[in-house]
Coordinates of C-alpha atoms and ligand atoms in Angstrom, one line a residue:
X1 CA 75.2 21.7 2.4
X2 CA 75.9 18.0 3.1
X3 CA 79.4 16.8 3.5
X4 CA 81.6 16.6 0.5
X5 CA 82.4 13.3 -1.1
X6 CA 85.1 13.9 -3.6
X7 CA 85.9 10.3 -3.9
X8 CA 82.8 9.7 -6.1
X9 CA 83.7 11.6 -9.2
X10 CA 83.8 11.1 -12.9
X11 CA 86.5 12.9 -14.8
X12 CA 86.3 13.4 -18.4
X13 CA 89.2 15.2 -20.1
X14 CA 89.2 15.7 -23.8
X15 CA 91.7 17.6 -25.9
X16 CA 90.1 19.9 -28.3
X17 CA 87.0 18.0 -28.7
X18 CA 85.4 20.5 -30.9
X19 CA 81.7 20.3 -31.5
X20 CA 81.5 17.4 -29.0
X21 CA 78.3 17.2 -27.0
X22 CA 78.3 19.3 -23.9
X23 CA 78.5 17.7 -20.5
X24 CA 76.5 20.7 -19.3
X25 CA 73.9 20.4 -22.1
X26 CA 71.3 19.6 -19.5
X27 CA 71.4 23.2 -18.4
X28 CA 73.6 25.1 -20.9
X29 CA 73.3 25.0 -24.6
X30 CA 75.9 26.9 -26.6
X31 CA 74.6 30.2 -28.0
X32 CA 75.0 31.1 -31.6
X33 CA 78.7 31.0 -32.6
X34 CA 79.7 29.7 -29.2
X35 CA 81.2 26.4 -30.4
X36 CA 83.4 28.1 -33.0
X37 CA 84.6 30.7 -30.5
X38 CA 85.7 27.9 -28.1
X39 CA 87.5 26.2 -30.9
X40 CA 89.6 29.3 -31.6
X41 CA 90.1 30.2 -27.9
X42 CA 91.2 26.8 -26.5
X43 CA 92.8 23.6 -27.6
X44 CA 92.4 21.9 -24.2
X45 CA 89.2 21.3 -22.5
X46 CA 88.2 19.3 -19.4
X47 CA 84.7 18.3 -18.3
X48 CA 84.2 16.9 -14.8
X49 CA 81.4 15.9 -12.5
X50 CA 82.0 15.7 -8.8
X51 CA 79.9 15.5 -5.7
X52 CA 80.5 18.5 -3.5
X53 CA 78.3 20.0 -0.7
X54 CA 76.0 17.1 -1.0
X55 CA 75.1 18.0 -4.6
X56 CA 76.4 17.5 -8.1
X57 CA 79.0 19.9 -9.4
X58 CA 79.7 20.0 -13.2
X59 CA 82.6 21.8 -14.4
X60 CA 83.7 22.6 -17.9
X61 CA 87.1 24.3 -18.1
X62 CA 89.0 25.4 -21.2
X63 CA 92.6 26.5 -21.5
X64 CA 95.4 26.7 -24.1
X65 CA 96.3 23.1 -23.4
X66 CA 94.9 20.0 -21.7
X67 CA 97.4 20.0 -18.8
X68 CA 96.5 23.5 -17.9
X69 CA 92.8 22.8 -18.2
X70 CA 93.2 19.8 -15.8
X71 CA 95.1 21.8 -13.3
X72 CA 92.6 24.6 -13.4
X73 CA 89.7 22.2 -12.9
X74 CA 91.5 20.7 -10.1
X75 CA 92.2 24.1 -8.5
X76 CA 88.5 24.8 -8.8
X77 CA 87.4 21.7 -7.1
X78 CA 89.9 22.0 -4.3
X79 CA 88.8 25.7 -3.7
X80 CA 85.2 24.6 -3.6
X81 CA 86.2 22.0 -1.1
X82 CA 87.8 24.6 1.1
X83 CA 84.6 26.8 0.9
X84 CA 82.6 23.8 2.1
X85 CA 85.1 23.3 5.0
X86 CA 84.4 27.0 6.0
X87 CA 80.6 27.2 5.6
X88 CA 79.0 23.9 5.9
X89 CA 76.8 23.4 8.9
X90 CA 76.3 19.7 8.0
X91 CA 79.7 19.0 9.3
X92 CA 80.7 19.8 12.9
X93 CA 84.4 20.6 12.0
X94 CA 83.6 23.4 9.6
X95 CA 84.6 26.9 10.7
X96 CA 80.9 28.0 10.9
X97 CA 80.0 25.0 13.0
X98 CA 83.0 25.6 15.4
X99 CA 81.9 29.2 15.8
X100 CA 78.3 28.0 16.6
X101 CA 79.9 25.7 19.2
X102 CA 81.9 28.5 20.9
X103 CA 80.5 30.4 23.9
X104 CA 77.8 33.2 23.3
X105 CA 79.2 36.6 23.8
X106 CA 82.9 35.8 23.3
X107 CA 84.9 36.8 20.4
X108 CA 85.6 33.9 17.9
X109 CA 88.9 34.3 15.9
X110 CA 87.5 33.7 12.4
X111 CA 89.2 33.7 9.0
X112 CA 89.1 36.7 6.9
X113 CA 87.2 34.7 4.3
X114 CA 84.4 33.8 6.7
X115 CA 84.1 37.3 7.9
X116 CA 83.9 38.5 4.3
X117 CA 81.2 35.9 3.4
X118 CA 79.1 36.9 6.5
X119 CA 79.6 40.7 5.7
X120 CA 78.4 40.2 2.1
X121 CA 75.4 38.1 3.2
X122 CA 74.6 40.8 5.8
X123 CA 74.7 43.4 3.0
X124 CA 71.9 41.5 1.2
X125 CA 69.9 41.2 4.3
X126 CA 70.0 45.0 4.4
X127 CA 69.3 45.4 0.6
X128 CA 66.4 43.1 0.8
X129 CA 64.9 44.6 3.9
X130 CA 65.2 41.3 5.7
X131 CA 63.8 38.9 3.1
X132 CA 67.2 37.3 3.0
X133 CA 68.8 36.7 6.5
X134 CA 71.1 33.7 6.9
X135 CA 70.8 33.8 10.7
X136 CA 67.8 31.5 10.6
X137 CA 69.3 28.2 11.8
X138 CA 66.7 28.0 14.7
X139 CA 63.8 28.4 12.3
X140 CA 65.3 25.7 9.9
X141 CA 65.3 23.4 12.9
X142 CA 61.8 24.4 14.1
X143 CA 60.5 23.3 10.6
X144 CA 62.9 20.4 10.7
X145 CA 63.9 21.4 7.1
X146 CA 67.0 19.1 7.3
X147 CA 64.9 16.1 8.4
X148 CA 61.5 14.9 7.6
X149 CA 60.0 18.4 8.0
X150 CA 57.2 19.5 10.4
X151 CA 54.8 22.3 11.2
X152 CA 56.1 24.0 14.5
X153 CA 53.7 24.9 17.2
X154 CA 53.1 28.6 17.8
X155 CA 55.3 28.5 20.9
X156 CA 58.1 26.7 19.2
X157 CA 58.0 29.5 16.4
X158 CA 58.2 32.3 19.0
X159 CA 61.1 30.6 20.7
X160 CA 62.9 30.0 17.3
X161 CA 62.5 33.5 16.2
X162 CA 64.1 34.8 19.3
X163 CA 67.2 33.0 18.2
X164 CA 67.2 34.3 14.6
X165 CA 68.5 37.4 12.9
X166 CA 71.8 38.9 11.8
X167 CA 71.2 41.8 14.2
X168 CA 72.5 39.4 16.9
X169 CA 75.8 39.1 15.1
X170 CA 78.8 41.3 15.1
X171 CA 81.3 41.0 12.3
X172 CA 84.8 42.5 12.7
X173 CA 87.7 42.0 10.3
X174 CA 89.0 38.8 11.9
X175 CA 86.5 38.0 14.6
X176 CA 82.8 37.1 15.1
X177 CA 80.5 37.6 18.1
X178 CA 76.9 36.7 18.7
X179 CA 74.8 38.0 21.6
X180 CA 72.2 35.2 21.5
X181 CA 72.2 31.4 20.6
X182 CA 71.9 32.3 16.8
X183 CA 73.1 29.9 14.2
X184 CA 73.7 30.8 10.6
X185 CA 72.5 28.7 7.7
X186 CA 74.6 28.9 4.5
X187 CA 72.0 27.1 2.5
X188 CA 71.2 30.3 0.5
X189 CA 74.8 31.5 -0.1
X190 CA 77.3 28.7 0.3
X191 CA 76.9 27.4 -3.3
X192 CA 77.3 30.8 -4.6
X193 CA 80.4 31.5 -2.5
X194 CA 81.8 28.2 -3.7
X195 CA 81.0 28.9 -7.3
X196 CA 82.7 32.3 -7.3
X197 CA 85.8 31.0 -5.5
X198 CA 86.0 27.9 -7.8
X199 CA 85.8 29.9 -11.0
X200 CA 88.3 32.5 -9.8
X201 CA 90.7 29.6 -8.9
X202 CA 90.3 28.1 -12.3
X203 CA 91.0 31.4 -14.1
X204 CA 94.0 32.1 -11.8
X205 CA 95.4 28.6 -12.7
X206 CA 95.2 29.5 -16.5
X207 CA 91.7 28.7 -17.6
X208 CA 90.4 30.8 -20.3
X209 CA 86.8 29.9 -19.6
X210 CA 85.1 28.1 -16.6
X211 CA 81.4 26.9 -16.8
X212 CA 80.3 25.6 -13.6
X213 CA 76.9 24.1 -12.6
X214 CA 76.5 23.5 -9.0
X215 CA 73.2 21.8 -8.0
X216 CA 71.3 23.9 -10.6
X217 CA 73.1 27.2 -10.1
X218 CA 75.3 28.2 -13.0
X219 CA 78.3 30.4 -13.3
X220 CA 79.9 31.3 -16.6
X221 CA 83.3 33.0 -16.1
X222 CA 86.2 34.1 -18.3
X223 CA 86.2 34.9 -22.0
X224 CA 83.1 32.9 -22.7
X225 CA 80.6 33.5 -25.5
X226 CA 77.0 34.0 -24.5
X227 CA 75.0 30.8 -23.7
X228 CA 71.4 29.9 -23.4
X229 CA 70.0 28.4 -20.2
X230 CA 66.8 26.5 -20.0
X231 CA 64.7 27.3 -16.9
X232 CA 62.6 24.4 -15.6
X233 CA 58.8 24.4 -15.5
X234 CA 57.9 24.7 -11.8
X235 CA 55.1 22.2 -12.3
X236 CA 57.4 19.6 -13.7
X237 CA 61.1 20.4 -13.5
X238 CA 62.0 17.8 -16.1
X239 CA 60.4 20.1 -18.7
X240 CA 61.9 23.4 -19.7
X241 CA 59.5 26.4 -19.4
X242 CA 61.7 28.9 -21.3
X243 CA 65.1 29.6 -22.6
X244 CA 67.2 32.6 -21.4
X245 CA 70.2 34.1 -23.0
X246 CA 73.0 35.0 -20.6
X247 CA 76.3 36.8 -21.4
X248 CA 78.4 35.6 -18.4
X249 CA 77.9 35.7 -14.7
X250 CA 75.6 33.5 -12.7
X251 CA 72.0 32.3 -12.7
X252 CA 70.3 31.0 -9.6
X253 CA 66.8 29.5 -9.3
X254 CA 64.7 29.2 -6.1
X255 CA 61.5 27.1 -6.2
X256 CA 59.8 24.6 -4.0
X257 CA 59.3 22.1 -6.9
X258 CA 62.9 21.3 -6.3
X259 CA 62.2 20.0 -2.9
X260 CA 58.5 20.0 -2.4
X261 CA 57.1 17.7 0.3
X262 CA 53.8 17.7 2.1
X263 CA 53.2 17.5 5.9
X264 CA 49.7 17.3 7.2
X265 CA 48.3 17.9 3.7
X266 CA 50.1 21.2 3.3
X267 CA 53.2 21.9 1.1
X268 CA 56.3 22.4 3.4
X269 CA 58.7 24.5 1.4
X270 CA 62.3 25.2 2.2
X271 CA 62.4 29.0 2.1
X272 CA 61.5 30.9 5.2
X273 CA 60.4 34.5 5.5
X274 CA 62.7 35.8 8.2
X275 CA 60.5 38.8 8.9
X276 CA 57.6 36.7 10.0
X277 CA 59.0 33.2 10.7
X278 CA 56.4 31.8 8.3
X279 CA 57.3 29.8 5.2
X280 CA 57.5 31.8 2.0
X281 CA 54.3 31.6 -0.2
X282 CA 54.8 29.1 -3.0
X283 CA 54.0 30.8 -6.3
X284 CA 56.3 28.8 -8.7
X285 CA 59.9 29.7 -9.2
X286 CA 62.3 32.6 -9.4
X287 CA 65.6 32.9 -11.3
X288 CA 68.1 35.6 -10.6
X289 CA 71.0 36.7 -12.9
X290 CA 73.9 38.5 -11.3
X291 CA 77.6 39.0 -12.1
X292 CA 78.6 37.0 -8.9
X293 CA 77.2 33.6 -8.0
X294 CA 77.1 34.7 -4.3
X295 CA 74.8 37.6 -5.0
X296 CA 72.6 35.5 -7.4
X297 CA 72.2 32.8 -4.7
X298 CA 71.2 35.2 -1.9
X299 CA 68.9 37.1 -4.1
X300 CA 67.1 34.1 -5.6
X301 CA 66.1 33.2 -2.1
X302 CA 65.1 36.8 -1.2
X303 CA 63.1 37.1 -4.4
X304 CA 61.2 33.9 -3.6
X305 CA 60.3 35.4 -0.2
X306 CA 59.2 38.6 -1.9
X307 CA 57.0 37.1 -4.5
X308 CA 56.8 37.7 -8.3
X309 CA 56.1 41.4 -8.1
X310 CA 58.6 42.1 -5.2
X311 CA 61.3 40.1 -7.1
X312 CA 61.0 42.1 -10.2
X313 CA 60.9 45.4 -8.3
X314 CA 64.0 44.5 -6.4
X315 CA 65.9 43.5 -9.6
X316 CA 64.9 46.9 -11.2
X317 CA 66.5 48.7 -8.2
X318 CA 69.8 46.8 -8.3
X319 CA 72.4 47.5 -11.0
X320 CA 73.4 44.4 -12.9
X321 CA 70.7 42.1 -11.4
X322 CA 67.8 40.7 -13.4
X323 CA 64.9 38.5 -12.1
X324 CA 62.5 36.3 -13.8
X325 CA 59.5 34.8 -12.0
X326 CA 57.6 31.7 -13.3
X327 CA 54.1 31.8 -11.7
X328 CA 51.6 28.9 -11.5
X329 CA 48.0 29.9 -11.1
X330 CA 46.6 28.2 -8.1
X331 CA 43.2 27.5 -9.7
X332 CA 43.8 26.7 -13.3
X333 CA 47.5 25.5 -13.0
X334 CA 48.3 27.8 -16.0
X335 CA 51.9 29.1 -16.2
X336 CA 52.8 32.7 -16.6
X337 CA 56.1 34.7 -16.6
X338 CA 57.2 38.2 -15.5
X339 CA 60.7 39.5 -15.7
X340 CA 62.8 42.7 -15.1
X341 CA 63.3 45.1 -18.1
X342 CA 66.9 44.0 -18.7
X343 CA 65.7 40.6 -19.8
X344 CA 63.7 41.9 -22.7
X345 CA 64.6 40.2 -25.9
X346 CA 66.4 37.4 -24.0
X347 CA 63.5 35.1 -23.1
X348 CA 62.2 32.4 -25.4
X349 CA 59.1 30.6 -24.3
X350 CA 59.3 26.8 -24.7
X351 CA 56.2 25.6 -22.6
X352 CA 53.1 25.4 -24.8
X353 CA 50.8 28.4 -24.2
X354 CA 53.4 30.4 -22.3
X355 CA 53.1 34.0 -23.4
X356 CA 55.6 36.7 -22.8
X357 CA 54.4 39.9 -21.2
Ligands
ADP1 P1 68.6 25.8 -3.2 O1 69.5 25.1 -2.1 O2 67.6 24.9 -3.7 O3 69.5 26.4 -4.2 P2 68.1 28.4 -2.0 O4 69.4 29.0 -2.6 O5 66.9 29.2 -2.2 O6 67.8 26.9 -2.4 O7 68.4 28.3 -0.4 C1 67.4 27.8 0.4 C2 68.1 27.4 1.7 O8 68.5 28.7 2.3 C3 67.2 26.7 2.7 O9 67.2 25.4 2.5 C4 67.6 27.3 4.1 O10 68.8 26.5 4.4 C5 68.1 28.7 3.7 N1 67.1 29.8 3.8 C6 65.8 29.6 3.7 N2 65.2 30.8 3.7 C7 66.1 31.7 3.8 C8 66.0 33.1 3.8 N3 65.0 33.8 3.8 N4 67.3 33.8 4.0 C9 68.4 33.1 4.0 N5 68.5 31.7 4.0 C10 67.4 31.1 3.8
MG2 MG1 69.7 31.0 -3.0

């Protein structure tokens, strides 16, 4: 998460602009009947685009009147800003960075919110048998994932792995301790945490519906009708590969096509397998649906590590979680799809030749 720049934002407030084009149409298209339902439900609607956590955040908030919708959208943005101040490791003054700068082995007085974030992240480490582990700051540095990128030497990898793993971290109600020079990386859960908090703040401020798109992860909260979401083709993210119907909650996608770069002739991805220290094998992309954005965010990263079969198997085990993997054949370049059973009847192929299983 890069630093927030709230100065650069575009605000578009519209009062009951029924049937107007959606700011979020890039990613969300109204499901059947959606527009009419919004007309009945709300006479005030606000659409905004702001830059937060170094990426674009689009909000569409509806409420009974325009003033309430504006207040609710502002509450969401401020809350997301506070989440960034807690979790960003791009800024030295964030709470997480201050903990990293504190002495190893000593108790760090942390906010209840940070302790809760880390407890939830650690639960996903356990549930995914270590495919997700946010205590990978040393490996992120070894691969220079925040810079130009590099392939670390075997010795550098061994050294980095010693400084990784949530097993080095003790989380109490209001304090944190680490027994080695581990650093956490909120790259795979910070946006999710911000989305949940932002949507909750909007609803608490009177919004009836909040639709947020944060750097490609969406959250649909409140009394919203179902929506359809286009999932990008991992070979060319400007093209949609398929359309998914979602009935609320969050959708997170992880794939290297988003950030693909090559070093020494090999694709250097941005997802690490914490169990081995290697980069996760690139197969295409995975999209995870879950009620909470935090969970979808963590799980899409874990599912990318686990690969298509592991991703679907994990989703089948978890109540309320669905996964969809788009797989690019390494030889032919052909695209195929597989998904968990809860997505049956909710997937429409858009890419020519893409067959449903
Ligand atoms: P995006 O930022 O494109 O949404 P992800 O949500 O998948 O991507 O998160 C990837 C980021 O999470 C990486 O850039 C890195 O900071 C961190 N990360 C990489 N691998 C893991 C992992 N296995 N577990 C936890 N965090 C990871
Ligand atoms: Mg993620």
